Coordinates of C-alpha atoms in Angstrom, one line a residue:
X240 CA 109.5 20.1 -79.7
X241 CA 111.2 18.1 -77.4
X242 CA 112.0 14.5 -77.3
X243 CA 112.9 12.0 -74.6
X244 CA 116.6 11.6 -75.7
X245 CA 116.8 15.3 -75.0
X246 CA 115.0 15.1 -71.7
X247 CA 117.3 12.6 -70.8
X248 CA 120.4 14.2 -71.9
X249 CA 119.2 17.6 -70.1
X250 CA 118.3 15.5 -66.8
X251 CA 121.8 14.0 -66.9
X252 CA 123.6 17.3 -67.4
X253 CA 121.2 18.5 -64.4
X254 CA 122.4 15.8 -61.9
X255 CA 126.3 15.8 -62.8
X256 CA 126.6 19.4 -62.9
X257 CA 124.1 21.9 -61.7
X258 CA 124.9 23.7 -58.5
X259 CA 122.0 26.0 -57.8
X260 CA 123.4 29.8 -57.9
X261 CA 126.0 29.0 -55.7
X262 CA 128.5 31.8 -55.2
X263 CA 131.3 29.4 -56.7
X264 CA 130.4 27.6 -60.2
X265 CA 131.6 23.6 -60.2
X266 CA 135.3 23.1 -62.0
X267 CA 136.7 26.0 -61.2
X268 CA 140.3 26.7 -63.0
X269 CA 142.5 28.9 -60.5
X270 CA 144.4 31.6 -62.2
X271 CA 148.0 32.0 -61.5
X272 CA 149.0 34.3 -58.5
X273 CA 151.7 35.8 -60.9
X274 CA 149.0 36.7 -63.2
X275 CA 148.0 40.6 -63.6
X276 CA 144.5 41.4 -62.5
X277 CA 143.6 44.2 -65.3
X278 CA 144.4 42.5 -67.8
X279 CA 142.4 39.0 -66.9
X280 CA 139.5 41.6 -66.0
X281 CA 139.6 42.8 -69.7
X282 CA 139.8 39.4 -71.0
X283 CA 136.9 38.3 -68.9
X284 CA 134.9 40.8 -69.9
X285 CA 135.2 40.2 -73.4
X286 CA 134.3 36.4 -73.0
X287 CA 131.1 37.8 -71.4
X288 CA 130.3 39.9 -74.2
X289 CA 131.0 37.1 -76.5
X290 CA 128.7 34.8 -74.9
X291 CA 125.8 37.5 -74.9
X292 CA 126.2 37.7 -78.7
X293 CA 126.0 33.9 -78.5
X294 CA 122.9 34.3 -76.7
X295 CA 123.7 33.0 -73.3
X296 CA 121.9 35.7 -71.3
X297 CA 118.6 33.7 -72.8
X298 CA 119.8 30.3 -73.2
X299 CA 121.4 30.1 -69.9
X300 CA 120.1 33.2 -67.8
X301 CA 121.1 32.1 -64.4
X302 CA 125.1 31.2 -65.4
X303 CA 125.4 34.5 -67.1
X304 CA 123.9 36.7 -64.5
X305 CA 126.2 34.7 -61.9
X306 CA 129.3 35.4 -64.6
X307 CA 128.6 38.9 -64.7
X308 CA 128.0 39.4 -60.6
X309 CA 131.0 37.7 -59.9
X310 CA 133.2 39.9 -62.7
X311 CA 131.6 42.8 -61.0
X312 CA 132.8 41.7 -57.7
X313 CA 136.5 41.5 -59.1
X314 CA 136.2 45.2 -60.3
X315 CA 134.7 46.4 -57.0
X316 CA 137.6 44.4 -55.2
X317 CA 140.2 45.9 -57.6
X318 CA 138.7 49.7 -57.0
X319 CA 139.1 48.4 -53.6
X320 CA 142.6 47.9 -53.9
X321 CA 141.9 44.3 -52.3
X322 CA 144.7 41.6 -52.7
X323 CA 145.2 40.4 -56.4
X324 CA 144.3 37.2 -55.1
X325 CA 140.7 38.0 -54.1
X326 CA 140.3 39.8 -57.2
X327 CA 141.5 37.0 -59.6
X328 CA 139.2 34.3 -57.3
X329 CA 136.2 36.3 -58.5
X330 CA 137.8 36.4 -61.9
X331 CA 138.3 32.5 -62.2
X332 CA 134.3 32.8 -60.9
X333 CA 133.0 34.6 -63.7
X334 CA 134.9 32.2 -66.0
X335 CA 133.7 29.0 -64.3
X336 CA 130.1 30.4 -64.5
X337 CA 130.7 31.1 -68.2
X338 CA 131.8 27.7 -69.0
X339 CA 128.8 25.8 -66.7
X340 CA 126.5 28.7 -68.8
X341 CA 128.4 27.5 -72.3
X342 CA 127.2 23.9 -71.4
X343 CA 123.8 24.5 -70.1
X344 CA 123.6 26.6 -74.0
X345 CA 124.2 23.7 -75.7
X346 CA 121.4 21.7 -74.1
X347 CA 119.5 24.6 -74.5
X348 CA 119.9 24.9 -78.1
X349 CA 119.0 21.4 -78.7
X350 CA 115.7 21.1 -76.6
X351 CA 114.8 25.0 -78.0
X352 CA 116.2 24.8 -81.3
X353 CA 112.9 26.4 -83.2
X354 CA 112.7 29.2 -80.5
X355 CA 116.1 29.6 -80.8
X356 CA 115.7 30.0 -84.6
X357 CA 112.8 32.1 -84.2
X358 CA 114.8 34.7 -81.9
X359 CA 117.5 34.8 -84.5
X360 CA 115.5 35.9 -87.4
X361 CA 113.7 38.6 -85.2
X362 CA 117.2 39.9 -84.3
X363 CA 118.1 40.3 -87.7
X364 CA 115.3 42.1 -88.5
X365 CA 116.3 44.7 -85.5
X366 CA 113.0 43.7 -83.7
X367 CA 114.5 44.9 -80.5
X368 CA 115.1 48.6 -81.7
X369 CA 111.7 48.9 -84.1
X370 CA 109.2 47.3 -81.1
X371 CA 111.1 47.5 -77.7
X372 CA 107.8 47.3 -75.9
X373 CA 106.7 44.4 -77.5
X374 CA 110.6 42.8 -77.5
X375 CA 111.2 43.2 -73.8
X376 CA 107.9 41.6 -73.1
X377 CA 108.7 38.4 -75.2
X378 CA 112.4 38.4 -73.9
X379 CA 110.7 37.8 -70.1
X380 CA 108.6 34.9 -71.2
X381 CA 111.4 33.3 -73.0
X382 CA 113.7 34.1 -70.0
X383 CA 111.2 32.0 -67.8
X384 CA 111.3 29.4 -70.2
X385 CA 115.0 29.0 -70.4
X386 CA 115.1 29.4 -66.6
X387 CA 113.5 26.5 -66.3
X388 CA 115.6 24.1 -68.9
X389 CA 118.5 25.2 -67.0
X390 CA 117.3 23.6 -64.0
X391 CA 116.4 20.7 -65.5
X392 CA 112.9 21.1 -66.6
X393 CA 111.4 20.7 -69.9
X394 CA 107.5 21.7 -68.6
X395 CA 107.7 25.2 -70.0
X396 CA 109.5 24.3 -73.4
X397 CA 106.5 21.9 -74.0
X398 CA 103.9 24.6 -72.4
X399 CA 105.0 27.8 -74.2
X400 CA 107.6 26.7 -77.3
X401 CA 105.0 26.8 -79.8
X402 CA 103.3 30.1 -78.7
X403 CA 107.1 31.6 -78.2
X404 CA 107.9 30.6 -81.9
X405 CA 104.9 32.1 -83.4
X406 CA 105.4 35.3 -81.1
X407 CA 109.1 35.5 -82.3
X408 CA 108.2 34.8 -86.3
X409 CA 105.5 37.5 -86.2
X410 CA 107.6 40.1 -84.7
X411 CA 110.0 39.2 -87.0
X412 CA 107.9 40.0 -90.1
X413 CA 106.1 43.0 -88.6
X414 CA 110.1 44.6 -88.5
X415 CA 110.9 43.6 -91.7
X416 CA 107.7 45.1 -92.9
X417 CA 108.5 48.4 -91.0
X418 CA 111.8 48.4 -92.5
X419 CA 110.6 48.3 -95.9
X420 CA 107.0 49.1 -96.2
X421 CA 107.4 52.1 -93.4
X422 CA 107.5 55.1 -95.9
X423 CA 105.1 54.0 -98.3
X424 CA 102.7 52.7 -95.9
X425 CA 102.6 56.4 -94.5
X426 CA 102.2 57.7 -97.7
X427 CA 99.2 55.7 -98.8
X428 CA 97.4 56.6 -95.6
X429 CA 98.2 60.0 -95.7
X430 CA 96.5 60.0 -99.0
X431 CA 93.6 58.2 -97.9
X432 CA 92.7 60.3 -95.7
X433 CA 93.2 63.0 -98.1
X434 CA 90.5 61.0 -99.9
X435 CA 92.3 59.5 -102.4
X436 CA 90.0 57.0 -102.9
X437 CA 87.4 60.2 -104.7
X438 CA 90.6 62.4 -105.9
X439 CA 93.0 60.0 -107.6
X440 CA 91.0 56.4 -107.4
X441 CA 93.8 54.7 -110.0
X442 CA 97.0 55.9 -108.6
X443 CA 95.9 54.7 -104.8
X444 CA 95.2 51.2 -106.3
X445 CA 98.3 50.9 -108.4
X446 CA 100.1 51.9 -104.7
X447 CA 98.2 49.4 -102.6
X448 CA 98.4 46.8 -105.5
X449 CA 102.4 47.3 -104.9
X450 CA 102.1 47.5 -101.1
X451 CA 99.8 44.4 -101.2
X452 CA 102.1 42.4 -102.9
X453 CA 105.2 43.3 -101.1
X454 CA 103.3 42.5 -97.6
X455 CA 102.5 39.2 -99.0
X456 CA 106.4 38.3 -99.6
X457 CA 107.2 39.3 -96.6
X458 CA 104.3 37.3 -95.0
X459 CA 105.6 34.3 -96.9
X460 CA 109.2 34.5 -96.0
X461 CA 110.3 37.7 -94.0
X462 CA 114.2 36.5 -94.6
X463 CA 113.9 36.8 -98.3
X464 CA 115.4 40.2 -98.0
X465 CA 116.7 40.4 -101.7
X466 CA 113.6 39.5 -103.5
X467 CA 111.3 41.8 -101.0
X468 CA 113.9 45.0 -101.1
X469 CA 113.2 44.9 -105.1
X470 CA 109.2 44.8 -105.1
X471 CA 109.7 47.2 -101.9
X472 CA 111.4 49.6 -103.7
X473 CA 108.5 49.5 -106.5
X474 CA 105.9 50.1 -103.8
X475 CA 108.0 53.3 -102.3
X476 CA 108.0 54.6 -106.0
X477 CA 104.5 54.2 -106.7
X478 CA 103.4 55.7 -103.4
X479 CA 105.5 58.6 -103.9
X480 CA 103.8 58.7 -107.3
X481 CA 100.2 58.7 -105.5
X482 CA 101.6 61.8 -103.5
X483 CA 102.7 63.6 -106.2
X484 CA 99.3 62.9 -108.0
X485 CA 97.4 64.0 -105.0
X486 CA 99.2 67.6 -104.8
X487 CA 98.4 68.0 -108.7
X488 CA 94.9 67.1 -108.2
X489 CA 94.5 69.4 -105.0
X490 CA 95.7 72.0 -107.3
X491 CA 92.9 71.9 -109.4
X492 CA 93.5 69.3 -111.9
X493 CA 91.8 66.1 -112.3
X494 CA 93.6 62.5 -112.2
X495 CA 92.7 61.8 -115.6
X496 CA 94.3 65.3 -117.0
X497 CA 97.3 64.4 -114.7
X498 CA 97.9 60.9 -115.6
X499 CA 97.8 62.0 -119.0
X500 CA 99.9 64.6 -118.8
X501 CA 102.6 62.1 -117.5
X502 CA 102.0 59.6 -120.4
X503 CA 102.3 62.4 -122.9
X504 CA 105.9 63.8 -121.2
X505 CA 107.2 59.7 -121.2
X506 CA 106.2 59.7 -125.0
X507 CA 108.2 62.9 -125.5
X508 CA 111.5 61.4 -123.6
X509 CA 111.1 58.3 -125.7
X510 CA 111.0 60.1 -128.5
X511 CA 114.1 62.3 -127.7
X512 CA 115.6 58.8 -127.1
X513 CA 114.7 57.7 -129.9
X514 CA 116.2 60.5 -131.9
X515 CA 119.3 60.4 -130.2
X516 CA 119.3 56.6 -131.4
X517 CA 118.7 57.7 -134.9
X518 CA 120.8 60.7 -135.2
X519 CA 124.0 58.1 -133.7
X520 CA 123.3 55.5 -136.3
X521 CA 122.3 57.7 -139.3
X522 CA 124.1 56.6 -142.2
X523 CA 124.5 58.8 -145.5
X524 CA 121.3 58.4 -147.4
X525 CA 119.1 60.9 -147.9
X526 CA 116.3 58.4 -146.9
X527 CA 117.8 57.8 -143.5
X528 CA 118.2 62.1 -142.9
X529 CA 115.0 62.7 -144.0
X530 CA 113.6 59.8 -140.9
X531 CA 115.9 61.9 -138.1
X532 CA 114.9 64.9 -139.4
X533 CA 111.0 63.8 -139.6
X534 CA 111.9 62.7 -136.0
X535 CA 113.0 66.0 -135.0
X536 CA 110.4 68.3 -136.2
X537 CA 108.0 65.7 -134.4
X538 CA 109.9 66.1 -131.0
X539 CA 109.8 69.7 -131.3
X540 CA 106.5 69.9 -132.4
X541 CA 105.4 68.0 -129.3
X542 CA 107.4 69.7 -126.9
X543 CA 106.5 73.1 -128.0
X544 CA 102.7 71.7 -127.5
X545 CA 103.7 70.5 -124.1
X546 CA 105.4 73.9 -122.9
X547 CA 102.3 75.9 -124.2
X548 CA 99.9 73.6 -122.0
X549 CA 102.1 74.1 -119.1
X550 CA 102.3 78.3 -119.5
X551 CA 98.5 78.2 -119.9
X552 CA 97.6 75.7 -117.1
X553 CA 99.8 78.0 -114.8
X554 CA 98.0 81.3 -116.2
X555 CA 94.4 80.0 -116.3
X556 CA 92.4 78.6 -113.2
X557 CA 91.3 75.0 -113.7
X558 CA 87.4 76.4 -113.1
X559 CA 87.8 78.1 -116.2
X560 CA 89.5 75.6 -118.6
X561 CA 90.8 72.3 -119.3
X562 CA 94.1 72.2 -121.1
X563 CA 95.7 69.1 -122.7
X564 CA 98.0 68.0 -126.0
X565 CA 97.4 65.6 -128.5
X566 CA 99.2 65.1 -131.6
X567 CA 101.8 68.5 -131.2
X568 CA 98.3 70.6 -130.5
X569 CA 97.0 72.5 -127.5
X570 CA 93.2 72.0 -126.8
X571 CA 92.2 74.5 -124.2
X572 CA 88.5 73.8 -123.3
X573 CA 86.6 76.8 -121.9
X574 CA 84.8 75.5 -118.9
X575 CA 84.0 78.7 -117.5
X576 CA 82.5 79.7 -121.1
X577 CA 79.0 79.1 -121.4
X578 CA 76.5 79.8 -123.5
X579 CA 72.5 79.6 -123.1
X580 CA 70.6 77.1 -125.0
X581 CA 70.1 78.2 -128.1
X582 CA 72.4 81.5 -127.9
X583 CA 75.3 82.3 -129.4
X584 CA 75.6 85.8 -127.2
X585 CA 78.8 86.6 -125.1
X586 CA 77.9 88.0 -121.7
X587 CA 80.4 90.2 -119.9
X588 CA 82.1 87.4 -117.9
X589 CA 82.7 85.2 -121.1
X590 CA 84.3 88.1 -122.4
X591 CA 86.6 88.6 -119.3
X592 CA 87.6 85.3 -119.3
X593 CA 88.2 85.4 -123.2
X594 CA 90.4 88.7 -122.6
X595 CA 92.6 86.4 -120.0
X596 CA 92.8 83.8 -122.7
X597 CA 94.1 86.4 -125.2
X598 CA 96.5 87.5 -122.8
X599 CA 97.9 84.3 -121.8
X600 CA 98.1 83.8 -125.5
X601 CA 100.4 86.9 -126.2
X602 CA 102.9 85.0 -124.2
X603 CA 103.0 81.9 -126.8
X604 CA 104.2 81.8 -130.0
X605 CA 101.1 80.1 -132.2
X606 CA 100.9 79.5 -136.0
X607 CA 97.1 78.8 -136.0
X608 CA 94.0 78.9 -133.4
X609 CA 90.7 77.1 -134.5
X610 CA 87.8 78.2 -132.4
X611 CA 85.3 75.4 -132.6
X612 CA 81.8 75.5 -131.4
X613 CA 79.4 73.0 -130.1
X614 CA 76.2 72.5 -129.2
X615 CA 74.0 70.0 -127.2
X616 CA 71.7 67.7 -128.7
X617 CA 68.8 70.0 -128.4
X618 CA 66.8 70.9 -131.6
X619 CA 67.8 69.4 -135.2
X620 CA 71.1 68.8 -136.6
X621 CA 71.0 72.1 -139.4
X622 CA 69.8 74.3 -136.4
X623 CA 73.1 73.0 -134.0
X624 CA 75.1 73.4 -136.9
X625 CA 74.0 76.9 -137.5
X626 CA 74.2 77.7 -133.9
X627 CA 77.9 76.5 -133.3
X628 CA 79.2 78.2 -136.0
X629 CA 77.8 81.7 -134.6
X630 CA 79.6 80.8 -131.4
X631 CA 82.5 80.0 -132.8
X632 CA 82.6 83.0 -135.0
X633 CA 81.7 85.1 -132.0
X634 CA 84.7 83.6 -129.7
X635 CA 87.0 84.4 -132.8
X636 CA 85.4 87.9 -133.3
X637 CA 86.3 88.5 -129.6
X638 CA 89.9 87.2 -129.4
X639 CA 90.6 89.3 -132.2
X640 CA 89.0 92.4 -131.0
X641 CA 91.7 91.4 -127.7
X642 CA 94.4 91.5 -130.2
X643 CA 94.8 88.0 -131.6
X644 CA 95.7 88.4 -135.6
X645 CA 93.2 87.5 -137.5
X646 CA 94.8 86.0 -139.7
X647 CA 95.9 83.2 -137.5
X648 CA 92.1 82.5 -135.7
X649 CA 89.5 80.4 -137.8
X650 CA 86.1 79.6 -136.6
X651 CA 84.3 76.4 -137.4
X652 CA 80.8 74.6 -136.2
X653 CA 80.8 71.0 -135.1
X654 CA 76.9 71.3 -134.0
X655 CA 76.4 67.9 -131.7
X656 CA 78.6 66.0 -133.2
X657 CA 81.0 65.6 -130.3
X658 CA 79.7 65.6 -126.9
X659 CA 81.7 65.5 -123.6
X660 CA 78.5 65.0 -121.1
X661 CA 74.7 63.2 -121.4
X662 CA 73.1 65.0 -123.2
X663 CA 70.0 63.1 -121.3
X664 CA 70.8 65.6 -118.3
X665 CA 70.6 69.4 -117.8
X666 CA 74.3 69.3 -116.3
X667 CA 75.6 67.5 -119.5
X668 CA 73.8 69.6 -121.8
X669 CA 75.5 72.5 -120.5
X670 CA 78.7 70.8 -120.9
X671 CA 78.2 70.4 -124.6
X672 CA 77.2 73.9 -125.4
X673 CA 81.0 75.0 -125.3
X674 CA 83.8 76.3 -127.1
X675 CA 87.4 74.6 -127.9
X676 CA 90.1 76.1 -128.7
X677 CA 93.2 73.9 -130.5
X678 CA 95.8 75.6 -130.4
X679 CA 99.2 75.1 -132.9
X680 CA 102.2 76.3 -131.1
X681 CA 105.1 77.7 -133.2
X682 CA 108.1 75.4 -133.1
X683 CA 111.2 78.0 -132.4
X684 CA 113.9 77.6 -134.8

């Protein structure tokens, strides 16, 4: 970190110009007695501030401190109404120390270039505000080094310089990370504490990946703030999305369902954009007109399904029914409606659930409802098909009894052909003995 040449320069400067912490600096330039003390004090105040901005307080702490003290003495004399000569003498001393400090600062920079550069980077990263305690400790260590350099010794630089550079670089990286990733970090940690690894593993993984990508970029070059800002914005958005997913999951939805619904909403938005673009570009040809109308109809159908699904999710408990959309239709999987093996009978609990479903459907314009009956794989295919048909018809009959128009409700048995659970387990077979309502909402004119 130092060189023989630097040591010679420093040593020569020390022999020629340095005079301990004497009350008067070397080579003082007197201020004319006719000068205005108030004006000279104000000008010197600005000179001290400028010197601090150039890091003289750490590069030449003794001279900077002497400049501050003698300026303070000048202000004290002014308050005590002492003679202008005495006031101006202290002002000239302050300027002399600043001049001496400037010389020493230049020498210190030559011998402590990497340290000064590392500290400057940490200052730009706002380390003093973000990590005040750690910064204060570092500054104390630096003051000990610069004090020795100011007095003509490079031993402290040789011994402690590498560690100081590393420490300033580290606090710079941490400060940049706190500025750009602070919000994302808190959001991810809160989600992890709320067991996001089990509730929303996909969303958590995406947020962590974006966070780690940004942290890696900061570690590589914390001063590349333009690139860091871009990826950090992605990390923050992904962590915000994780928080949104966790809120919906905690309300009783599965992450799979939440992400599927988001995908469908994006598709609807994409369709809407495409439709608008088509509308702007339509020519007079009949073929183009029909294409646009078909796109509008598809959009309206999917939007009607999305609106119906939202209403059903709001009014039905997650443990009773799972609701999702596909191809403009709404599927209501009646999780709370269970059949005993081989049975198509509806118990009181099942009838109560169907009554609630019909009540919600009263507020949703529908053109058709298909009741699909399903069984587990126990028994032969013909038997299962008959049982599934009986289950579907039992639910159809109950829905009509509750007020659903008979002409709009069909029943179909699908046997064991479409399992959703493992037929090798009791729990899986219970899931497969189910009823799905396939609803086609009416498109409002």
